[in-house]
Amino acid sequence: MKHYWLMKSEPTSFSIDDLANRRKQIEPWDGVRNYQARNFLQAMQKGDQAFFYHSSCAIPGIAGIVEIIKTAYPDKTAFDPLNHHYDPKSTLNKPKWFCVDVKLVEKFTQLITLETLKKQPYLRSMRLLQKGNRLSVLPIILQEWETILSLIR
DNA sequence: GCCAACGTTGGC
DNA sequence: GCCAACGTTGGC
């Protein structure tokens, strides 16, 4: 069974346009340094889809859809001392952090803004909208997925 | 830039 | 194991 997710990225560091401009429109979703988010990454299966969410920017919101094309494998950025996400506690033998590969499925012609999401009664219980939620990777239930897509379809 | 809400760290 | 201090996230 296919599962749905939401993955956050700050567009100033990596936006949906950056993904669109990648060769094959594929990118490793690395740099996640939170255990809960990591566990969600590890639960992802090939073929799962995720909303690409732009966070910490002028207009936060969902910019499009990506598909998981490679399941979790060790995040190389944790091994690189020069990388901003370097973590000496993650080793080749015992990797602590993981990433998946995503491929662009669709960039929405119009951003589904956080403001819009908040207005939807059916989305009130959505994890993304809960107070204090800071998870950069989180699950979306099918009903929420479809409700969100209905906003632009 | 502010600040609430978390997560992590480290002394005890 | 507790908890204060600190760091980070992310909306505003």
XYZ file of N, CA and C (backbone and C1' of nucleotides) in Angstrom:
627
model
N 0.834 -1.201 0.000
C 0.000 0.000 0.000
C 0.874 1.259 0.000
N 0.392 2.201 -0.788
C 1.135 3.445 -0.927
C 0.862 4.384 0.245
N 1.927 5.031 0.717
C 1.754 5.978 1.808
C 2.093 7.386 1.347
N 1.578 8.330 2.115
C 1.760 9.733 1.746
C 2.478 10.486 2.854
N 3.251 11.463 2.439
C 4.119 12.190 3.371
C 4.147 13.672 3.026
N 4.764 14.426 3.936
C 5.047 15.829 3.643
C 6.487 16.088 4.060
N 7.227 16.709 3.171
C 8.641 16.959 3.435
C 8.920 18.447 3.293
N 9.538 18.988 4.342
C 9.795 20.433 4.351
C 11.201 20.754 3.860
N 11.280 21.878 3.190
C 12.589 22.395 2.808
C 12.508 23.905 2.755
N 13.593 24.536 3.182
C 13.620 25.985 3.063
C 14.021 26.309 1.636
N 13.163 27.011 0.917
C 13.437 27.270 -0.504
C 14.751 27.995 -0.749
N 15.234 28.725 0.240
C 16.518 29.402 0.039
C 17.671 28.393 0.002
N 17.474 27.232 0.610
C 18.535 26.229 0.524
C 18.233 25.187 -0.540
N 16.980 24.759 -0.655
C 16.601 23.850 -1.748
C 15.111 23.969 -2.018
N 14.778 24.477 -3.187
C 13.375 24.721 -3.540
C 12.905 23.704 -4.570
N 11.621 23.739 -4.842
C 11.077 22.825 -5.849
C 11.633 23.158 -7.241
N 11.991 24.420 -7.443
C 12.612 24.781 -8.725
C 14.010 24.194 -8.834
N 14.715 24.143 -7.702
C 16.031 23.497 -7.711
C 15.889 22.038 -8.125
N 14.867 21.398 -7.583
C 14.633 19.992 -7.945
C 14.286 19.868 -9.423
N 13.444 20.778 -9.897
C 13.032 20.744 -11.305
C 14.223 20.925 -12.242
N 15.221 21.630 -11.751
C 16.397 21.898 -12.587
C 17.470 20.820 -12.491
N 17.286 19.888 -11.584
C 18.247 18.790 -11.471
C 18.132 17.874 -12.679
N 19.258 17.292 -13.025
C 19.238 16.315 -14.099
C 18.354 15.152 -13.644
N 17.437 14.731 -14.469
C 16.461 13.664 -14.142
C 15.485 14.080 -13.045
N 15.649 15.298 -12.540
C 14.762 15.817 -11.488
C 14.729 14.899 -10.260
N 15.907 14.398 -9.936
C 16.083 13.500 -8.787
C 17.055 14.143 -7.807
N 16.784 13.936 -6.504
C 17.675 14.490 -5.483
C 17.604 13.661 -4.205
N 18.751 13.443 -3.549
C 18.692 12.806 -2.237
C 18.137 13.785 -1.211
N 17.171 13.311 -0.440
C 16.586 14.170 0.607
C 17.408 13.959 1.874
N 18.513 14.712 1.971
C 19.443 14.498 3.071
C 19.408 15.657 4.065
N 20.232 15.552 5.092
C 20.321 16.628 6.069
C 19.312 16.530 7.204
N 18.480 15.517 7.197
C 17.499 15.362 8.278
C 18.218 14.904 9.537
N 18.086 15.692 10.614
C 18.802 15.395 11.858
C 17.860 15.371 13.041
N 16.783 14.676 12.865
C 15.802 14.537 13.945
C 15.341 13.085 13.902
N 15.326 12.436 15.062
C 15.063 10.991 15.088
C 13.691 10.627 14.545
N 12.709 11.404 14.938
C 11.356 11.085 14.486
C 11.242 11.223 12.976
N 11.818 12.291 12.467
C 11.793 12.506 11.024
C 12.578 11.398 10.315
N 13.699 11.023 10.910
C 14.498 9.939 10.330
C 13.698 8.647 10.279
N 12.970 8.361 11.353
C 12.173 7.133 11.373
C 11.124 7.135 10.262
N 10.578 8.301 10.008
C 9.613 8.384 8.910
C 10.305 8.150 7.573
N 11.504 8.694 7.422
C 12.257 8.464 6.178
C 12.472 6.962 5.965
N 12.789 6.282 7.083
C 13.060 4.848 6.982
C 11.807 4.029 6.726
N 10.668 4.614 7.022
C 9.410 3.897 6.797
C 8.908 4.066 5.366
N 9.514 4.969 4.647
C 9.054 5.248 3.279
C 9.338 4.081 2.345
N 8.419 3.856 1.438
C 8.593 2.793 0.461
C 8.618 3.375 -0.943
N 9.263 2.646 -1.804
C 9.339 3.060 -3.200
C 7.919 3.235 -3.740
N 7.688 4.354 -4.381
C 6.358 4.601 -4.924
C 5.496 5.482 -4.035
N 5.894 5.637 -2.775
C 5.190 6.580 -1.907
C 5.323 7.986 -2.490
N 4.361 8.829 -2.174
C 4.437 10.201 -2.659
C 4.435 11.171 -1.487
N 4.994 12.337 -1.738
C 5.099 13.336 -0.670
C 4.863 14.734 -1.219
N 4.259 15.557 -0.382
C 4.162 16.974 -0.716
C 5.512 17.632 -0.441
N 5.909 18.484 -1.340
C 7.134 19.273 -1.176
C 6.717 20.605 -0.563
N 7.077 20.809 0.689
C 6.621 21.984 1.435
C 7.739 23.005 1.595
N 7.423 24.231 1.271
C 8.386 25.324 1.450
C 8.177 25.955 2.829
N 9.205 25.874 3.666
C 9.091 26.425 5.026
C 10.041 27.597 5.240
N 9.799 28.303 6.347
C 10.666 29.433 6.730
C 10.912 30.390 5.575
N 9.824 30.828 4.965
C 9.943 31.769 3.849
C 8.751 32.712 3.871
N 8.715 33.627 2.941
C 7.674 34.652 2.938
C 6.278 34.043 2.921
N 6.045 33.105 1.991
C 4.744 32.437 1.931
C 4.950 30.931 2.014
N 4.867 30.385 3.234
C 5.036 28.941 3.376
C 3.862 28.197 2.750
N 4.146 27.014 2.209
C 3.067 26.217 1.629
C 3.581 25.057 0.807
N 2.626 24.313 0.242
C 2.970 23.129 -0.548
C 3.184 23.527 -1.998
N 4.354 23.179 -2.509
C 4.734 23.627 -3.850
C 4.556 22.560 -4.915
N 4.408 21.313 -4.491
C 4.263 20.257 -5.478
C 4.346 18.880 -4.868
N 4.558 17.896 -5.754
C 4.574 16.494 -5.332
C 5.863 15.825 -5.796
N 6.420 14.993 -4.906
C 7.573 14.172 -5.285
C 7.245 12.709 -5.008
N 8.014 11.840 -5.633
C 7.831 10.410 -5.396
C 9.114 9.832 -4.828
N 8.972 8.903 -3.902
C 10.140 8.230 -3.344
C 10.595 7.173 -4.353
N 11.794 7.346 -4.868
C 12.263 6.384 -5.867
C 13.375 5.494 -5.328
N 13.909 5.849 -4.163
C 14.898 4.988 -3.510
C 14.688 5.047 -2.012
N 14.559 3.882 -1.391
C 14.301 3.834 0.046
C 15.557 4.217 0.820
N 15.405 4.332 2.131
C 16.425 4.916 3.003
C 17.799 4.254 2.891
N 18.807 5.096 2.817
C 20.197 4.652 2.822
C 21.003 5.714 3.580
N 22.212 5.343 4.064
C 22.973 6.276 4.909
C 23.197 7.642 4.254
N 22.983 8.672 5.043
C 23.141 10.048 4.589
C 24.626 10.426 4.606
N 25.169 10.590 3.420
C 26.605 10.881 3.296
C 27.006 12.216 3.896
N 26.095 13.162 3.936
C 26.463 14.489 4.447
C 26.850 14.433 5.922
N 26.409 13.371 6.625
C 26.755 13.229 8.045
C 28.226 12.845 8.226
N 28.832 12.299 7.167
C 30.218 11.828 7.254
C 31.239 12.897 6.881
N 30.768 13.985 6.330
C 31.664 15.006 5.776
C 31.865 16.162 6.753
N 33.068 16.264 7.318
C 33.352 17.304 8.327
C 33.111 18.714 7.805
N 33.166 18.873 6.509
C 32.978 20.210 5.938
C 31.506 20.522 5.696
N 30.683 19.488 5.793
C 29.269 19.697 5.519
C 28.573 20.293 6.741
N 27.618 21.135 6.470
C 26.871 21.800 7.539
C 26.131 20.788 8.411
N 25.809 19.633 7.843
C 25.043 18.615 8.572
C 25.932 17.499 9.116
N 27.218 17.773 9.162
C 28.174 16.790 9.676
C 27.810 16.348 11.089
N 27.894 15.032 11.313
C 27.670 14.497 12.656
C 28.691 13.398 12.931
N 29.702 13.717 13.763
C 30.775 12.753 14.031
C 30.271 11.451 14.650
N 29.078 11.487 15.205
C 28.535 10.267 15.824
C 27.965 9.296 14.792
N 27.839 9.765 13.574
C 27.378 8.871 12.514
C 28.593 8.357 11.749
N 28.784 7.054 11.769
C 29.955 6.471 11.111
C 29.540 5.530 9.989
N 30.497 5.227 9.127
C 30.208 4.331 8.008
C 29.687 2.973 8.499
N 30.302 2.498 9.590
C 29.882 1.204 10.121
C 28.550 1.263 10.851
N 28.330 2.430 11.454
C 27.085 2.586 12.209
C 26.444 3.915 11.883
N 25.883 4.004 10.692
C 25.273 5.270 10.284
C 24.065 5.607 11.152
N 23.987 6.870 11.487
C 22.911 7.316 12.370
C 21.789 7.999 11.573
N 22.191 8.628 10.486
C 21.221 9.406 9.704
C 21.042 8.826 8.311
N 19.829 8.968 7.807
C 19.496 8.360 6.519
C 18.799 9.355 5.599
N 18.820 9.018 4.334
C 18.092 9.845 3.365
C 17.391 8.938 2.363
N 16.480 9.513 1.603
C 15.839 8.795 0.507
C 16.065 9.615 -0.762
N 15.859 8.996 -1.911
C 15.906 9.760 -3.154
C 14.482 10.081 -3.585
N 14.287 11.331 -3.968
C 12.969 11.739 -4.453
C 13.074 12.211 -5.894
N 11.962 12.068 -6.588
C 11.892 12.529 -7.981
C 10.662 13.417 -8.106
N 10.838 14.496 -8.830
C 9.716 15.426 -9.014
C 8.593 14.757 -9.806
N 7.385 14.884 -9.281
C 6.209 14.382 -9.995
C 5.476 15.559 -10.621
N 5.329 16.591 -9.826
C 4.565 17.748 -10.298
C 4.896 18.984 -9.482
N 5.100 20.076 -10.199
C 5.179 21.363 -9.512
C 3.837 22.039 -9.729
N 3.176 22.402 -8.642
C 1.869 23.029 -8.771
C 2.006 24.382 -9.463
N 1.012 24.695 -10.274
C 1.034 26.000 -10.935
C 0.830 27.101 -9.899
N 0.162 26.699 -8.806
C -0.078 27.659 -7.731
C 0.254 27.023 -6.392
N 0.982 27.764 -5.579
C 1.329 27.278 -4.240
C 0.068 27.099 -3.399
N -0.019 25.968 -2.684
C -1.109 25.811 -1.710
C -0.566 26.338 -0.387
N -0.969 27.536 -0.057
C -0.342 28.209 1.085
C -0.782 27.622 2.421
N 0.057 27.807 3.410
C -0.264 27.387 4.778
C -1.563 28.042 5.228
N -1.722 29.280 4.831
C -2.930 30.027 5.180
C -4.177 29.318 4.647
N -4.089 28.851 3.402
C -5.208 28.124 2.797
C -5.476 26.817 3.542
N -4.410 26.110 3.852
C -4.553 24.831 4.551
C -5.265 25.019 5.894
N -4.903 26.072 6.564
C -5.480 26.335 7.888
C -6.982 26.593 7.831
N -7.449 27.031 6.666
C -8.864 27.378 6.527
C -9.746 26.159 6.287
N -9.126 25.021 5.982
C -9.910 23.836 5.636
C -10.340 23.071 6.885
N -11.652 22.950 7.084
C -12.157 22.237 8.265
C -11.640 20.790 8.325
N -11.558 20.137 7.168
C -11.125 18.740 7.132
C -9.653 18.560 7.484
N -8.919 19.637 7.497
C -7.482 19.516 7.732
C -7.082 19.961 9.146
N -8.098 20.248 9.929
C -7.821 20.802 11.248
C -6.919 19.901 12.103
N -7.082 18.597 11.935
C -6.310 17.674 12.781
C -4.980 17.265 12.145
N -4.688 17.854 11.005
C -3.456 17.540 10.314
C -2.231 17.837 11.173
N -1.288 16.912 11.089
C -0.095 17.039 11.916
C 0.666 18.341 11.652
N 0.713 18.697 10.390
C 1.437 19.905 9.991
C 0.896 21.149 10.698
N -0.410 21.122 10.964
C -1.048 22.318 11.514
C -1.104 22.348 13.031
N -0.604 21.294 13.660
C -0.630 21.281 15.120
C 0.397 22.261 15.678
N 0.012 22.862 16.785
C 0.862 23.842 17.431
C 2.217 23.237 17.803
N 3.251 23.963 17.520
C 4.576 23.526 17.926
C 5.181 22.417 17.093
N 4.486 22.022 16.035
C 5.034 20.962 15.205
C 6.220 21.465 14.391
N 7.333 20.762 14.545
C 8.538 21.196 13.827
C 9.128 20.082 12.993
N 8.416 18.974 12.899
C 8.962 17.843 12.152
C 9.109 18.189 10.682
N 10.268 17.859 10.131
C 10.517 18.216 8.726
C 10.046 17.125 7.776
N 9.750 15.960 8.340
C 9.180 14.870 7.543
C 8.031 14.301 8.343
N 6.833 14.285 7.769
C 5.709 13.753 8.517
C 4.688 13.085 7.612
N 3.926 12.152 8.203
C 2.954 11.410 7.401
C 1.690 12.215 7.139
N 1.079 11.929 6.015
C -0.188 12.550 5.626
C -1.157 11.403 5.386
N -2.364 11.478 5.952
C -3.296 10.394 5.674
C -3.993 10.649 4.338
N -4.464 9.569 3.736
C -5.043 9.648 2.391
C -6.125 10.718 2.288
N -6.969 10.753 3.302
C -8.064 11.728 3.305
C -7.533 13.166 3.230
N -6.446 13.412 3.969
C -5.843 14.750 3.934
C -5.220 15.016 2.571
N -4.542 14.002 2.059
C -3.891 14.118 0.744
C -4.905 14.534 -0.309
N -6.042 13.845 -0.296
C -7.064 14.112 -1.312
C -7.737 15.459 -1.100
N -7.940 15.810 0.150
C -8.537 17.110 0.448
C -7.632 18.230 -0.065
N -6.353 18.069 0.174
C -5.395 19.091 -0.247
C -5.354 19.197 -1.773
N -5.338 18.027 -2.435
C -5.299 18.065 -3.899
C -6.574 18.674 -4.480
N -7.700 18.473 -3.789
C -8.966 19.004 -4.300
C -8.953 20.529 -4.309
N -8.036 21.107 -3.561
C -7.956 22.564 -3.509
C -7.418 23.161 -4.803
N -6.734 22.350 -5.579
C -6.157 22.882 -6.817
C -6.573 22.098 -8.049
N -7.360 21.051 -7.865
C -7.801 20.252 -9.013
C -9.153 20.742 -9.505
P 18.070 40.739 12.552
O 17.411 41.142 13.913
C 16.525 42.247 13.871
C 15.339 41.954 14.725
C 15.669 41.113 15.954
O 14.844 41.611 16.995
C 14.067 39.970 14.646
P 14.983 41.160 18.497
O 13.603 40.391 18.672
C 12.383 41.072 18.356
C 11.223 40.139 18.620
C 11.399 39.286 19.875
O 10.220 39.362 20.645
C 10.950 37.901 17.989
P 10.228 38.880 22.145
O 9.568 37.439 21.990
C 8.332 37.299 21.309
C 8.043 35.834 21.113
C 8.443 34.976 22.316
O 7.467 33.978 22.487
C 9.414 34.116 20.388
P 6.914 33.662 23.945
O 5.954 32.426 23.661
C 5.097 32.449 22.538
C 5.065 31.082 21.882
C 5.057 29.917 22.874
O 4.096 28.993 22.424
C 6.898 29.701 21.392
P 3.709 27.716 23.254
O 4.598 26.598 22.546
C 4.348 26.281 21.195
C 5.352 25.247 20.757
C 5.503 24.084 21.748
O 5.528 22.881 21.005
C 7.608 25.013 21.259
P 4.861 21.559 21.638
O 6.062 20.538 21.696
C 7.331 21.052 21.893
C 8.252 20.609 20.784
C 9.072 19.413 21.240
O 9.302 18.495 20.193
C 10.460 21.360 20.974
P 9.846 17.046 20.584
O 11.418 17.270 20.430
C 11.968 17.589 19.150
C 13.478 17.601 19.239
C 14.076 16.400 19.960
O 15.211 15.976 19.215
C 14.740 18.410 21.043
P 16.164 14.810 19.749
O 17.311 15.634 20.470
C 18.026 16.613 19.720
C 19.192 17.127 20.547
C 20.026 16.032 21.222
O 21.387 16.344 20.970
C 19.295 17.621 22.819
P 22.556 15.386 21.460
O 23.195 16.199 22.660
C 23.416 17.600 22.506
C 23.923 18.160 23.819
C 24.872 17.233 24.575
O 26.034 17.972 24.899
C 23.082 17.919 25.978
P 27.353 17.289 25.406
O 27.288 17.562 26.969
C 27.026 18.882 27.438
C 26.795 18.811 28.927
C 27.674 17.770 29.636
O 28.045 18.296 30.905
C 25.434 17.323 30.080
P 29.349 17.826 31.631
O 29.142 18.404 33.092
C 28.557 19.685 33.260
C 27.638 19.674 34.466
C 28.197 18.943 35.683
O 27.927 19.714 36.845
C 26.112 17.999 35.081
P 28.713 19.464 38.213
O 27.721 18.544 39.030
C 26.479 19.093 39.508
C 25.558 17.971 39.893
C 26.212 16.872 40.715
O 26.166 17.199 42.109
C 24.568 16.041 39.145
P 16.031 5.871 33.217
O 16.366 6.428 34.689
C 15.429 6.502 35.766
C 15.419 7.897 36.310
C 14.641 8.900 35.466
O 13.916 9.726 36.366
C 16.855 9.679 35.735
P 12.800 10.754 35.916
O 13.461 12.107 36.383
C 13.870 12.261 37.746
C 14.582 13.595 37.896
C 13.863 14.772 37.224
O 13.800 15.843 38.157
C 16.125 14.650 36.478
P 12.759 17.049 37.966
O 13.696 18.136 37.275
C 14.906 18.528 37.914
C 15.713 19.408 36.968
C 14.842 20.331 36.113
O 15.506 21.565 35.982
C 16.234 19.087 34.734
P 14.750 22.941 36.327
O 15.952 23.984 36.164
C 17.223 23.692 36.745
C 18.327 24.054 35.768
C 18.071 25.335 34.985
O 19.295 26.049 34.913
C 18.383 23.528 33.482
P 19.353 27.511 34.278
O 20.132 27.188 32.920
C 21.354 26.456 32.992
C 21.834 26.185 31.590
C 21.682 27.370 30.639
O 22.890 27.502 29.912
C 20.614 25.458 29.734
P 23.155 28.790 28.997
O 23.079 28.149 27.551
C 23.720 26.881 27.326
C 23.146 26.245 26.093
C 22.937 27.219 24.926
O 23.750 26.788 23.858
C 21.097 25.737 25.182
P 23.859 27.633 22.519
O 23.033 26.715 21.526
C 23.362 25.345 21.392
C 22.434 24.722 20.375
C 22.218 25.588 19.131
O 22.245 24.751 17.997
C 20.134 25.127 20.170
P 21.988 25.327 16.535
O 20.478 24.903 16.267
C 20.107 23.552 16.432
C 18.658 23.393 16.007
C 18.309 24.110 14.693
O 17.584 23.183 13.909
C 16.815 24.769 16.415
P 17.197 23.538 12.399
O 15.624 23.681 12.501
C 14.871 22.704 13.183
C 13.451 23.198 13.303
C 12.892 23.821 12.015
O 11.677 23.168 11.760
C 12.573 25.273 13.865
P 10.980 23.229 10.356
O 10.090 24.529 10.497
C 9.016 24.525 11.421
C 8.477 25.917 11.488
C 8.393 26.642 10.134
O 7.136 27.260 10.069
C 9.448 27.986 11.695
P 6.393 27.564 8.735
O 5.226 28.472 9.304
C 4.533 28.058 10.466
C 4.168 29.264 11.299
C 3.575 30.419 10.500
O 2.484 30.946 11.227
C 5.477 31.184 11.694
P 1.383 31.850 10.547
O 1.854 33.306 10.942
C 1.821 33.676 12.327
C 2.632 34.924 12.512
C 2.402 35.990 11.432
O 1.368 36.880 11.876
C 4.695 35.845 12.162
